[in-house]
Amino acid sequence: MAKEVKTNAMRMLDRAKIKYEAITYECEEFVDGMHSADITGVSHEQSYKTLVMVGKSGNHYVFVLPIEKEVDRKAAAKVVGEKTVDMIHVKDITAVTGYVRGGCSPIGMKKNFATVFDASAENFEEIYVSGGRLGLTLKVPVKGLLEVTRGILAPITAE
């Protein structure tokens, strides 16, 4: 039996003794969160995507929101104390986070960026987030995610 290859996200959860469920699926290239949820059969409502943004100050921020929603850039900027925030360029994802597009987990990035989970996450005991590589989703308790990322909850989605 092949040994499971752990991602940074999985190692951080293990170190913090936070239980999680790893769900793997075949994936050779980027697919969005809705396709990942459909492939794995997990709830769209409980599936969250990770967006990395940069503020006017040059600081990077991680925003985690439902896969079917868009980020409210004004609300997101306000939460992190910035005038504005913009998505980082796709070509910069790996350099900034250590992860690839479509495999960007809010857990275990190169640096500990300020992390904000949409307030809707508190409606669930557990949510699904990227596991840190293409074809890997993690089901993690919201409390554990907030603990390991030092994240906060705030309304950051557009209506």
PDB file of C-alpha atoms in Angstrom:
ATOM      1  CA  MET A   1       0.000   0.000   0.000  1.00  0.00           C
ATOM      2  CA  ALA A   2       1.391   3.406  -0.989  1.00  0.00           C
ATOM      3  CA  LYS A   3       2.132   5.850   1.815  1.00  0.00           C
ATOM      4  CA  GLU A   4      -0.176   8.877   1.820  1.00  0.00           C
ATOM      5  CA  VAL A   5       1.680  12.019   0.794  1.00  0.00           C
ATOM      6  CA  LYS A   6       0.807  14.786   3.239  1.00  0.00           C
ATOM      7  CA  THR A   7       0.500  18.417   2.197  1.00  0.00           C
ATOM      8  CA  ASN A   8       1.532  21.353   4.402  1.00  0.00           C
ATOM      9  CA  ALA A   9      -2.145  21.806   5.238  1.00  0.00           C
ATOM     10  CA  MET A  10      -2.473  18.210   6.451  1.00  0.00           C
ATOM     11  CA  ARG A  11       0.763  18.396   8.463  1.00  0.00           C
ATOM     12  CA  MET A  12      -0.398  21.599  10.198  1.00  0.00           C
ATOM     13  CA  LEU A  13      -3.752  20.036  11.084  1.00  0.00           C
ATOM     14  CA  ASP A  14      -1.977  16.912  12.374  1.00  0.00           C
ATOM     15  CA  ARG A  15       0.407  19.036  14.480  1.00  0.00           C
ATOM     16  CA  ALA A  16      -2.528  20.945  15.979  1.00  0.00           C
ATOM     17  CA  LYS A  17      -4.333  17.611  16.596  1.00  0.00           C
ATOM     18  CA  ILE A  18      -7.307  18.740  14.516  1.00  0.00           C
ATOM     19  CA  LYS A  19      -9.230  15.871  12.982  1.00  0.00           C
ATOM     20  CA  TYR A  20     -10.025  16.147   9.279  1.00  0.00           C
ATOM     21  CA  GLU A  21     -11.169  13.984   6.414  1.00  0.00           C
ATOM     22  CA  ALA A  22      -9.111  13.936   3.206  1.00  0.00           C
ATOM     23  CA  ILE A  23     -11.092  13.435  -0.006  1.00  0.00           C
ATOM     24  CA  THR A  24      -9.073  12.759  -3.150  1.00  0.00           C
ATOM     25  CA  TYR A  25     -10.202  12.804  -6.754  1.00  0.00           C
ATOM     26  CA  GLU A  26      -8.637  12.641 -10.207  1.00  0.00           C
ATOM     27  CA  CYS A  27      -7.577  16.080 -11.337  1.00  0.00           C
ATOM     28  CA  GLU A  28      -4.781  16.940 -13.752  1.00  0.00           C
ATOM     29  CA  GLU A  29      -5.389  20.679 -14.047  1.00  0.00           C
ATOM     30  CA  PHE A  30      -7.257  23.532 -12.385  1.00  0.00           C
ATOM     31  CA  VAL A  31     -11.001  23.067 -11.891  1.00  0.00           C
ATOM     32  CA  ASP A  32     -13.116  25.517  -9.928  1.00  0.00           C
ATOM     33  CA  GLY A  33     -14.655  24.749  -6.557  1.00  0.00           C
ATOM     34  CA  MET A  34     -18.058  23.890  -7.978  1.00  0.00           C
ATOM     35  CA  HIS A  35     -16.571  21.218 -10.236  1.00  0.00           C
ATOM     36  CA  SER A  36     -14.502  19.857  -7.344  1.00  0.00           C
ATOM     37  CA  ALA A  37     -17.607  19.659  -5.140  1.00  0.00           C
ATOM     38  CA  ASP A  38     -19.544  17.934  -7.943  1.00  0.00           C
ATOM     39  CA  ILE A  39     -16.732  15.423  -8.551  1.00  0.00           C
ATOM     40  CA  THR A  40     -16.471  14.545  -4.848  1.00  0.00           C
ATOM     41  CA  GLY A  41     -20.201  14.706  -4.160  1.00  0.00           C
ATOM     42  CA  VAL A  42     -19.835  17.207  -1.314  1.00  0.00           C
ATOM     43  CA  SER A  43     -22.266  19.989  -0.457  1.00  0.00           C
ATOM     44  CA  HIS A  44     -21.870  23.221  -2.432  1.00  0.00           C
ATOM     45  CA  GLU A  45     -23.086  25.168   0.629  1.00  0.00           C
ATOM     46  CA  GLN A  46     -20.296  23.723   2.807  1.00  0.00           C
ATOM     47  CA  SER A  47     -17.576  24.035   0.133  1.00  0.00           C
ATOM     48  CA  TYR A  48     -15.331  27.070   0.412  1.00  0.00           C
ATOM     49  CA  LYS A  49     -12.755  28.569  -1.938  1.00  0.00           C
ATOM     50  CA  THR A  50      -9.553  30.351  -0.983  1.00  0.00           C
ATOM     51  CA  LEU A  51      -8.760  33.725  -2.532  1.00  0.00           C
ATOM     52  CA  VAL A  52      -5.477  35.526  -1.983  1.00  0.00           C
ATOM     53  CA  MET A  53      -5.611  39.288  -2.310  1.00  0.00           C
ATOM     54  CA  VAL A  54      -3.205  42.163  -1.902  1.00  0.00           C
ATOM     55  CA  GLY A  55      -3.998  45.447  -0.219  1.00  0.00           C
ATOM     56  CA  LYS A  56      -2.888  48.940  -1.149  1.00  0.00           C
ATOM     57  CA  SER A  57      -0.229  48.542   1.580  1.00  0.00           C
ATOM     58  CA  GLY A  58       1.303  45.585  -0.296  1.00  0.00           C
ATOM     59  CA  ASN A  59       0.252  43.121   2.417  1.00  0.00           C
ATOM     60  CA  HIS A  60      -1.370  39.849   1.350  1.00  0.00           C
ATOM     61  CA  TYR A  61      -4.623  38.522   2.782  1.00  0.00           C
ATOM     62  CA  VAL A  62      -6.473  35.219   2.554  1.00  0.00           C
ATOM     63  CA  PHE A  63     -10.250  35.219   2.149  1.00  0.00           C
ATOM     64  CA  VAL A  64     -12.228  31.973   2.405  1.00  0.00           C
ATOM     65  CA  LEU A  65     -15.774  32.061   1.085  1.00  0.00           C
ATOM     66  CA  PRO A  66     -18.496  29.793  -0.307  1.00  0.00           C
ATOM     67  CA  ILE A  67     -17.671  28.467  -3.785  1.00  0.00           C
ATOM     68  CA  GLU A  68     -20.819  29.918  -5.314  1.00  0.00           C
ATOM     69  CA  LYS A  69     -20.265  33.441  -3.954  1.00  0.00           C
ATOM     70  CA  GLU A  70     -18.087  36.370  -4.960  1.00  0.00           C
ATOM     71  CA  VAL A  71     -15.996  38.405  -2.563  1.00  0.00           C
ATOM     72  CA  ASP A  72     -17.221  41.887  -1.665  1.00  0.00           C
ATOM     73  CA  ARG A  73     -13.916  43.710  -2.118  1.00  0.00           C
ATOM     74  CA  LYS A  74     -15.035  46.731  -0.096  1.00  0.00           C
ATOM     75  CA  ALA A  75     -16.154  44.601   2.846  1.00  0.00           C
ATOM     76  CA  ALA A  76     -13.001  42.470   2.626  1.00  0.00           C
ATOM     77  CA  ALA A  77     -10.752  45.548   2.571  1.00  0.00           C
ATOM     78  CA  LYS A  78     -12.554  47.059   5.548  1.00  0.00           C
ATOM     79  CA  VAL A  79     -12.175  43.870   7.617  1.00  0.00           C
ATOM     80  CA  VAL A  80      -8.377  43.869   7.148  1.00  0.00           C
ATOM     81  CA  GLY A  81      -8.008  47.638   7.543  1.00  0.00           C
ATOM     82  CA  GLU A  82      -7.120  48.381   3.919  1.00  0.00           C
ATOM     83  CA  LYS A  83      -8.481  51.030   1.574  1.00  0.00           C
ATOM     84  CA  THR A  84      -8.752  48.454  -1.247  1.00  0.00           C
ATOM     85  CA  VAL A  85      -7.847  44.830  -1.951  1.00  0.00           C
ATOM     86  CA  ASP A  86      -7.317  43.166  -5.315  1.00  0.00           C
ATOM     87  CA  MET A  87      -6.769  39.580  -6.401  1.00  0.00           C
ATOM     88  CA  ILE A  88      -3.133  38.634  -6.812  1.00  0.00           C
ATOM     89  CA  HIS A  89      -2.131  37.736 -10.349  1.00  0.00           C
ATOM     90  CA  VAL A  90      -2.480  34.024 -11.187  1.00  0.00           C
ATOM     91  CA  LYS A  91       1.226  33.841 -12.064  1.00  0.00           C
ATOM     92  CA  ASP A  92       2.083  34.957  -8.490  1.00  0.00           C
ATOM     93  CA  ILE A  93       0.015  32.355  -6.614  1.00  0.00           C
ATOM     94  CA  THR A  94       2.799  29.805  -6.159  1.00  0.00           C
ATOM     95  CA  ALA A  95       5.443  32.399  -5.265  1.00  0.00           C
ATOM     96  CA  VAL A  96       3.198  34.018  -2.636  1.00  0.00           C
ATOM     97  CA  THR A  97       1.447  30.953  -1.171  1.00  0.00           C
ATOM     98  CA  GLY A  98       3.545  27.903  -2.024  1.00  0.00           C
ATOM     99  CA  TYR A  99       0.450  26.354  -3.592  1.00  0.00           C
ATOM    100  CA  VAL A 100      -0.777  26.065  -7.187  1.00  0.00           C
ATOM    101  CA  ARG A 101      -3.978  27.551  -8.606  1.00  0.00           C
ATOM    102  CA  GLY A 102      -6.839  25.224  -7.735  1.00  0.00           C
ATOM    103  CA  GLY A 103      -4.863  23.682  -4.877  1.00  0.00           C
ATOM    104  CA  CYS A 104      -4.524  26.749  -2.680  1.00  0.00           C
ATOM    105  CA  SER A 105      -5.427  25.875   0.906  1.00  0.00           C
ATOM    106  CA  PRO A 106      -6.004  28.516   3.582  1.00  0.00           C
ATOM    107  CA  ILE A 107      -3.813  26.309   5.814  1.00  0.00           C
ATOM    108  CA  GLY A 108      -0.039  26.029   5.544  1.00  0.00           C
ATOM    109  CA  MET A 109       0.905  28.818   3.148  1.00  0.00           C
ATOM    110  CA  LYS A 110       4.509  30.042   2.950  1.00  0.00           C
ATOM    111  CA  LYS A 111       3.696  32.833   5.420  1.00  0.00           C
ATOM    112  CA  ASN A 112       0.986  33.328   8.013  1.00  0.00           C
ATOM    113  CA  PHE A 113      -1.231  35.816   6.234  1.00  0.00           C
ATOM    114  CA  ALA A 114      -4.235  37.433   7.906  1.00  0.00           C
ATOM    115  CA  THR A 115      -7.082  35.036   7.107  1.00  0.00           C
ATOM    116  CA  VAL A 116     -10.790  35.871   7.007  1.00  0.00           C
ATOM    117  CA  PHE A 117     -13.520  33.252   6.681  1.00  0.00           C
ATOM    118  CA  ASP A 118     -16.920  34.401   5.495  1.00  0.00           C
ATOM    119  CA  ALA A 119     -19.336  34.614   8.427  1.00  0.00           C
ATOM    120  CA  SER A 120     -21.511  31.938   6.750  1.00  0.00           C
ATOM    121  CA  ALA A 121     -18.952  29.318   7.870  1.00  0.00           C
ATOM    122  CA  GLU A 122     -20.293  29.559  11.410  1.00  0.00           C
ATOM    123  CA  ASN A 123     -23.521  27.945  10.135  1.00  0.00           C
ATOM    124  CA  PHE A 124     -21.615  24.668   9.824  1.00  0.00           C
ATOM    125  CA  GLU A 125     -19.736  22.353  12.147  1.00  0.00           C
ATOM    126  CA  GLU A 126     -17.332  21.493   9.299  1.00  0.00           C
ATOM    127  CA  ILE A 127     -16.551  22.935   5.883  1.00  0.00           C
ATOM    128  CA  TYR A 128     -14.639  21.691   2.854  1.00  0.00           C
ATOM    129  CA  VAL A 129     -11.495  23.542   1.741  1.00  0.00           C
ATOM    130  CA  SER A 130      -8.677  22.765  -0.647  1.00  0.00           C
ATOM    131  CA  GLY A 131      -6.148  20.368   0.793  1.00  0.00           C
ATOM    132  CA  GLY A 132      -3.093  22.003  -0.726  1.00  0.00           C
ATOM    133  CA  ARG A 133      -2.825  20.270  -4.077  1.00  0.00           C
ATOM    134  CA  LEU A 134      -5.001  19.561  -7.096  1.00  0.00           C
ATOM    135  CA  GLY A 135      -7.357  16.678  -6.445  1.00  0.00           C
ATOM    136  CA  LEU A 136      -7.454  17.018  -2.651  1.00  0.00           C
ATOM    137  CA  THR A 137     -10.272  18.442  -0.538  1.00  0.00           C
ATOM    138  CA  LEU A 138     -10.266  18.501   3.260  1.00  0.00           C
ATOM    139  CA  LYS A 139     -13.341  18.388   5.484  1.00  0.00           C
ATOM    140  CA  VAL A 140     -12.306  20.318   8.594  1.00  0.00           C
ATOM    141  CA  PRO A 141     -14.135  21.602  11.676  1.00  0.00           C
ATOM    142  CA  VAL A 142     -14.629  25.373  11.392  1.00  0.00           C
ATOM    143  CA  LYS A 143     -13.237  25.867  14.928  1.00  0.00           C
ATOM    144  CA  GLY A 144     -10.107  23.967  13.915  1.00  0.00           C
ATOM    145  CA  LEU A 145      -9.669  26.056  10.770  1.00  0.00           C
ATOM    146  CA  LEU A 146      -9.960  29.275  12.744  1.00  0.00           C
ATOM    147  CA  GLU A 147      -7.456  27.970  15.280  1.00  0.00           C
ATOM    148  CA  VAL A 148      -4.802  26.740  12.836  1.00  0.00           C
ATOM    149  CA  THR A 149      -5.019  29.783  10.530  1.00  0.00           C
ATOM    150  CA  ARG A 150      -5.573  32.284  13.372  1.00  0.00           C
ATOM    151  CA  GLY A 151      -8.513  33.311  11.208  1.00  0.00           C
ATOM    152  CA  ILE A 152     -11.544  35.434  11.939  1.00  0.00           C
ATOM    153  CA  LEU A 153     -15.146  35.317  10.789  1.00  0.00           C
ATOM    154  CA  ALA A 154     -16.647  38.323   8.983  1.00  0.00           C
ATOM    155  CA  PRO A 155     -19.223  38.991   6.238  1.00  0.00           C
ATOM    156  CA  ILE A 156     -17.118  39.226   3.054  1.00  0.00           C
ATOM    157  CA  THR A 157     -19.408  38.003   0.280  1.00  0.00           C
ATOM    158  CA  ALA A 158     -21.237  40.150  -2.263  1.00  0.00           C
ATOM    159  CA  GLU A 159     -25.012  39.955  -2.248  1.00  0.00           C
TER     160      GLU A 159
END
